[in-house]
mmCIF file of C-alpha atoms in Angstrom:
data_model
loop_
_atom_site.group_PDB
_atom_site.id
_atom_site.type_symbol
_atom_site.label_atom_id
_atom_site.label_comp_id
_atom_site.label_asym_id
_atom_site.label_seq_id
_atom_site.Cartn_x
_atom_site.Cartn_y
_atom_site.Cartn_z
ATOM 1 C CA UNK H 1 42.912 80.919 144.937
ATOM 2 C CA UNK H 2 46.599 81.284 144.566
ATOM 3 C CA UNK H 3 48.150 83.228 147.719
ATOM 4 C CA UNK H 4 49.800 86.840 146.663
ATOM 5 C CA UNK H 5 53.458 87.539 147.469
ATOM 6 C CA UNK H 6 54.461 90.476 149.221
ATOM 7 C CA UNK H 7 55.353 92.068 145.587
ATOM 8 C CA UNK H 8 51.988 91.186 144.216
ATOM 9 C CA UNK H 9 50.051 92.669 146.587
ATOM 10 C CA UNK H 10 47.423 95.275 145.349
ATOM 11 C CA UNK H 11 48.875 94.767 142.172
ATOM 12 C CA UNK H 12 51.286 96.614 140.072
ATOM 13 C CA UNK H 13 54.516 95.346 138.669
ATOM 14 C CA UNK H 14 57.562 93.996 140.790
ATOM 15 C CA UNK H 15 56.259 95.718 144.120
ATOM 16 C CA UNK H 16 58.187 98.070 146.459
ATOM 17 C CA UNK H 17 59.513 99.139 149.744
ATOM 18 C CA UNK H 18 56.262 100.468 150.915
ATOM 19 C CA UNK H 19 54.426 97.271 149.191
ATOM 20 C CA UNK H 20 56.661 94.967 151.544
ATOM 21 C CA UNK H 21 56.302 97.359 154.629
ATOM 22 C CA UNK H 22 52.386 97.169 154.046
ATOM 23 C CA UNK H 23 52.327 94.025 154.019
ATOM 24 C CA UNK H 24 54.942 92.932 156.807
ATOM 25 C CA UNK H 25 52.975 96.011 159.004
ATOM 26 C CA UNK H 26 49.628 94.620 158.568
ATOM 27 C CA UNK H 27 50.883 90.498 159.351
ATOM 28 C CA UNK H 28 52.812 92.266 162.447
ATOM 29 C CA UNK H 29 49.472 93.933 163.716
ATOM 30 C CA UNK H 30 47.490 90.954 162.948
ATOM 31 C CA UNK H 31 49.657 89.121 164.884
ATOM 32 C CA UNK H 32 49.316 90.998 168.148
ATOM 33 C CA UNK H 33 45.449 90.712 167.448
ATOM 34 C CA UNK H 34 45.288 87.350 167.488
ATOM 35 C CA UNK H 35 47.693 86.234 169.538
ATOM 36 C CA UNK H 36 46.678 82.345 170.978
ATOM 37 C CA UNK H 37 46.951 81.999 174.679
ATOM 38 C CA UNK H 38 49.514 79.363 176.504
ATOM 39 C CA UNK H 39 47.809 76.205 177.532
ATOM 40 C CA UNK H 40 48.700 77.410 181.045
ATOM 41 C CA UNK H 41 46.760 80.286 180.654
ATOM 42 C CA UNK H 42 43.707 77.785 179.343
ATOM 43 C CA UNK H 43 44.083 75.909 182.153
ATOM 44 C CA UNK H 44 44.210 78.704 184.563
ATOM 45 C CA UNK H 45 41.053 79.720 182.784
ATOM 46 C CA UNK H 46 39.478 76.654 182.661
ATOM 47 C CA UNK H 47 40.559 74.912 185.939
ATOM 48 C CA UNK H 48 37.214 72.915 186.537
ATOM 49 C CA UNK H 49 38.014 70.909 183.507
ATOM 50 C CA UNK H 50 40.252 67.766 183.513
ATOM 51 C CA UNK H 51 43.541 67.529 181.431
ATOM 52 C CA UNK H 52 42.184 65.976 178.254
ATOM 53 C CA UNK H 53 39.489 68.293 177.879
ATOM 54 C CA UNK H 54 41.690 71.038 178.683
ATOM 55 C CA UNK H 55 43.957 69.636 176.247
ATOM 56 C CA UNK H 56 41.011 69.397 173.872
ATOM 57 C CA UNK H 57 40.086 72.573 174.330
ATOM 58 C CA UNK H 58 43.654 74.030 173.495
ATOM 59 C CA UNK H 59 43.801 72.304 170.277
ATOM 60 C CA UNK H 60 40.407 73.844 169.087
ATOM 61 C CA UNK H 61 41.698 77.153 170.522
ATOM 62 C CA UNK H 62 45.078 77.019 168.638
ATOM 63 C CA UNK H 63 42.972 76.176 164.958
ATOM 64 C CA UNK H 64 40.132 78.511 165.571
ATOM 65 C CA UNK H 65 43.275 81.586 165.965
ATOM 66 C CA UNK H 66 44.980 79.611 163.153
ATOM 67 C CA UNK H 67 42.109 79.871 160.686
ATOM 68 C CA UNK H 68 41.314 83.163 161.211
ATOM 69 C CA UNK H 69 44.796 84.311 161.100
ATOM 70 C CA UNK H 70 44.711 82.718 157.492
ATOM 71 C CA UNK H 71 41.415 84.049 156.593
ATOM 72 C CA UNK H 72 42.129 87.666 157.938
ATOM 73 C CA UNK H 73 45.800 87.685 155.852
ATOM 74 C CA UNK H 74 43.455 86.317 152.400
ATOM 75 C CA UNK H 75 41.183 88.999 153.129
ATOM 76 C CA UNK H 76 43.685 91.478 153.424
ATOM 77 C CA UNK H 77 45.499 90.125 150.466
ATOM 78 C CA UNK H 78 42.341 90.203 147.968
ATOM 79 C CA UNK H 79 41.352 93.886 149.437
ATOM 80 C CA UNK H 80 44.671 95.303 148.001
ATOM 81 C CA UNK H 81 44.821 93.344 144.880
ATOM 82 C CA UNK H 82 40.993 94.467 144.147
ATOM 83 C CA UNK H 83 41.823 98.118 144.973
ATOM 84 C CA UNK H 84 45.131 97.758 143.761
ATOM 85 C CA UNK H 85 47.170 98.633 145.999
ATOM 86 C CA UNK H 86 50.636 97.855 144.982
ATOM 87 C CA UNK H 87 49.752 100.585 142.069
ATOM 88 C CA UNK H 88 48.653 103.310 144.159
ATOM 89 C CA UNK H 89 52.037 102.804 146.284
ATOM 90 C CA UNK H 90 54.270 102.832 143.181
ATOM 91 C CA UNK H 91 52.885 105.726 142.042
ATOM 92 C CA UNK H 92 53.247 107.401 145.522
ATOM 93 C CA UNK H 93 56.722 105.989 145.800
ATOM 94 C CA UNK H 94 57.643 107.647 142.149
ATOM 95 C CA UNK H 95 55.917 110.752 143.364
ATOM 96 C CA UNK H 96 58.039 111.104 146.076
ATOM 97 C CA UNK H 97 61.365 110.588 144.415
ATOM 98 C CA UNK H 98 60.431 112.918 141.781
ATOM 99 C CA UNK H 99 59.689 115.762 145.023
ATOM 100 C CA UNK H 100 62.813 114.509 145.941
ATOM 101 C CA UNK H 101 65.050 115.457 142.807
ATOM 102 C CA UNK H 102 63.441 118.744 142.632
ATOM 103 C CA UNK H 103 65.364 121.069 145.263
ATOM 104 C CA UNK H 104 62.888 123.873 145.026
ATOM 105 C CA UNK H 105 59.712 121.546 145.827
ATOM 106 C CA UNK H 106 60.863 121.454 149.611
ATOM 107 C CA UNK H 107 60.989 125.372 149.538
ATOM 108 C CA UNK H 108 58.021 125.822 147.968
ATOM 109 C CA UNK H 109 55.772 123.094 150.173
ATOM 110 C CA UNK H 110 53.204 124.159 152.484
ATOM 111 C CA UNK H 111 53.300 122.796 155.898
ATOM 112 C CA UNK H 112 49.437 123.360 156.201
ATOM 113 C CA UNK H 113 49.095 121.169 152.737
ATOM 114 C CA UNK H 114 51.420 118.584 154.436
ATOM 115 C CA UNK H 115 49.175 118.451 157.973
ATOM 116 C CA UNK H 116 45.450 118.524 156.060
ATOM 117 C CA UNK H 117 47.375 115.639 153.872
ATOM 118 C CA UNK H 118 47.996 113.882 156.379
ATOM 119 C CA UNK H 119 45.084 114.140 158.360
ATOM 120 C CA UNK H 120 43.107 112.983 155.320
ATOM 121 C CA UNK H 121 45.095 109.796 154.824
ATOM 122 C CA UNK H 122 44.807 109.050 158.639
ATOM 123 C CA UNK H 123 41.024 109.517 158.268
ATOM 124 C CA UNK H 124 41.182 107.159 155.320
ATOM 125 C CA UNK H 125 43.169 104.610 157.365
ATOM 126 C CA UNK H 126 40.794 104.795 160.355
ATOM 127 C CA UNK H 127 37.832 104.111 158.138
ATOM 128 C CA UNK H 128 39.733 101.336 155.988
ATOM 129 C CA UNK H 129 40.927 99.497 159.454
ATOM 130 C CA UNK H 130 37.180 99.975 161.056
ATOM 131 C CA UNK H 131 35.562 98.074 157.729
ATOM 132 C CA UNK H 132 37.980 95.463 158.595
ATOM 133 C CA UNK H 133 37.479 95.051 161.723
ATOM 134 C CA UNK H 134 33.918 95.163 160.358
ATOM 135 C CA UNK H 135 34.816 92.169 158.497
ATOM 136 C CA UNK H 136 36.803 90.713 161.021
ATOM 137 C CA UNK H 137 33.731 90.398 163.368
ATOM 138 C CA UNK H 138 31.741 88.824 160.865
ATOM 139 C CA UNK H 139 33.482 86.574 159.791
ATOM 140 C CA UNK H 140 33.861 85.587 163.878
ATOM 141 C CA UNK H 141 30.227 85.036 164.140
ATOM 142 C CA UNK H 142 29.870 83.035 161.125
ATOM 143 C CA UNK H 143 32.664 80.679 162.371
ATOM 144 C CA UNK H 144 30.494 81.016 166.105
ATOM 145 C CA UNK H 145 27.084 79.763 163.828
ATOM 146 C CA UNK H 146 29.542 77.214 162.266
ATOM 147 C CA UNK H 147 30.555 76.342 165.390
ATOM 148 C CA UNK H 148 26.953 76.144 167.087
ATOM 149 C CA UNK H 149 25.679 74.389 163.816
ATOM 150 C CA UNK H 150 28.119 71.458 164.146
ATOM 151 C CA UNK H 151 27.416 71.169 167.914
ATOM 152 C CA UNK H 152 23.938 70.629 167.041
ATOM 153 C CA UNK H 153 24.785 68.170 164.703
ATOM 154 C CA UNK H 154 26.677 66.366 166.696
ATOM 155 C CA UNK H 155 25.121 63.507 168.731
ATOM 156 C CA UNK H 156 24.693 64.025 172.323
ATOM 157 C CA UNK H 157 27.000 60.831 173.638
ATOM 158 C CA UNK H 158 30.242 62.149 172.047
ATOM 159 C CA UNK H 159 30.767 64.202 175.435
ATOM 160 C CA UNK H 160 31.515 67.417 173.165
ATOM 161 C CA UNK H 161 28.813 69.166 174.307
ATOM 162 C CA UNK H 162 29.495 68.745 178.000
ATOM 163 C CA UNK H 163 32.472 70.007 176.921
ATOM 164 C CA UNK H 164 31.591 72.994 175.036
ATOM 165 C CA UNK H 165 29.226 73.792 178.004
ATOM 166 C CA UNK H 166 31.652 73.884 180.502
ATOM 167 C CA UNK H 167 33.732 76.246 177.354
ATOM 168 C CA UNK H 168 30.995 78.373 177.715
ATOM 169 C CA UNK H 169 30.665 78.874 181.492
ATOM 170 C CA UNK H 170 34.663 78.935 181.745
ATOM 171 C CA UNK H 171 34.569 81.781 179.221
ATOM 172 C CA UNK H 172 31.816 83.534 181.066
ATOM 173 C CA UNK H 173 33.435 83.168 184.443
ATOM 174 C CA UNK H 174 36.732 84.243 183.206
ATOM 175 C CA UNK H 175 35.295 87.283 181.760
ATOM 176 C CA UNK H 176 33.666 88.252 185.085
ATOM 177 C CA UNK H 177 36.739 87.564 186.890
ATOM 178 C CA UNK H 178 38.881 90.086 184.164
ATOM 179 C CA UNK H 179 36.244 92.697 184.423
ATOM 180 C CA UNK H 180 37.156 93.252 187.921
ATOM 181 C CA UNK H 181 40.594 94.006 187.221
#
């Protein structure tokens, strides 16, 4: 699958400001989602494990983050051009500079329209972001089943899972450590 531009997104002709703020909005939040963690950090996190496999562990870390950042972003991508989008926000763009031009349409507008308008669309954005997230989390257990499917596969002399064990216990001492903060 070819990867949309900013101005193909959701569809719709040659794309707009609101198009490229979608977009560059979403890849900003995204971004503070998924934000990969300093190999100082894993090794403060992981102190009971030597250099390589801390090392190791980093580098599986780093394109874990990496692959779902690109999934997430594809995702995101095909959702607009299916519901397209890039149409909807032309037409809202077009909408507004046509309220604009008309100099009466500001007297005339209802505050109480604007507020229940409003309110919908942030309803609308809370459900669209929770079906992602949705998504999001699926897609994080299917990688964990990938994950736990390979490890099975694996054979047992490679060391890996030794290391993945000692993943696991890090992970869960680390999170009992954070939870008392």
């Amino acid at each position: 699958m070819e990867k949309a531009t900013s101005t193909e997104i959701g569809g719709g002709g040659g794309g707009s400001r609101r198009q490229s703020d979608l977009n560059r909005s979403f890849k900003l939040a995204i971004r503070s989602l998924l934000t990969s963690c300093s190999k100082q950090e894993l090794a403060k996190a992981f102190s009971n494990f030597s250099n390589a496999e801390q090392e190791s562990l980093h580098r599986l870390f780093i394109q874990v983050i990496t692959s779902l950042h690109k999934m997430v972003e594809d995702e995101f991508e095909s959702l607009c051009l299916e519901t397209q989008v890039g149409a909807a926000l032309e037409t809202v763009e077009q909408l507004v500079e046509e309220k604009n031009l008309d100099s009466l349409f500001s007297e005339k507008s209802n505050i109480m329209d604007a507020v229940q308008n409003l309110s919908m669309a942030k309803r609308n954005e809370i459900h669209y972001l929770m079906g992602m997230l949705e998504k999001a989390e699926e897609q994080n257990r299917c990688l964990q089943d990938r994950v736990e499917l390979l490890r099975q596969k694996m054979p047992d002399d490679s060391g890996i899972s030794v290391v993945m064990e000692k993943f696991k216990s890090g992970i869960l001492s680390y999170g009992t450590c954070s939870d008392g903060i």
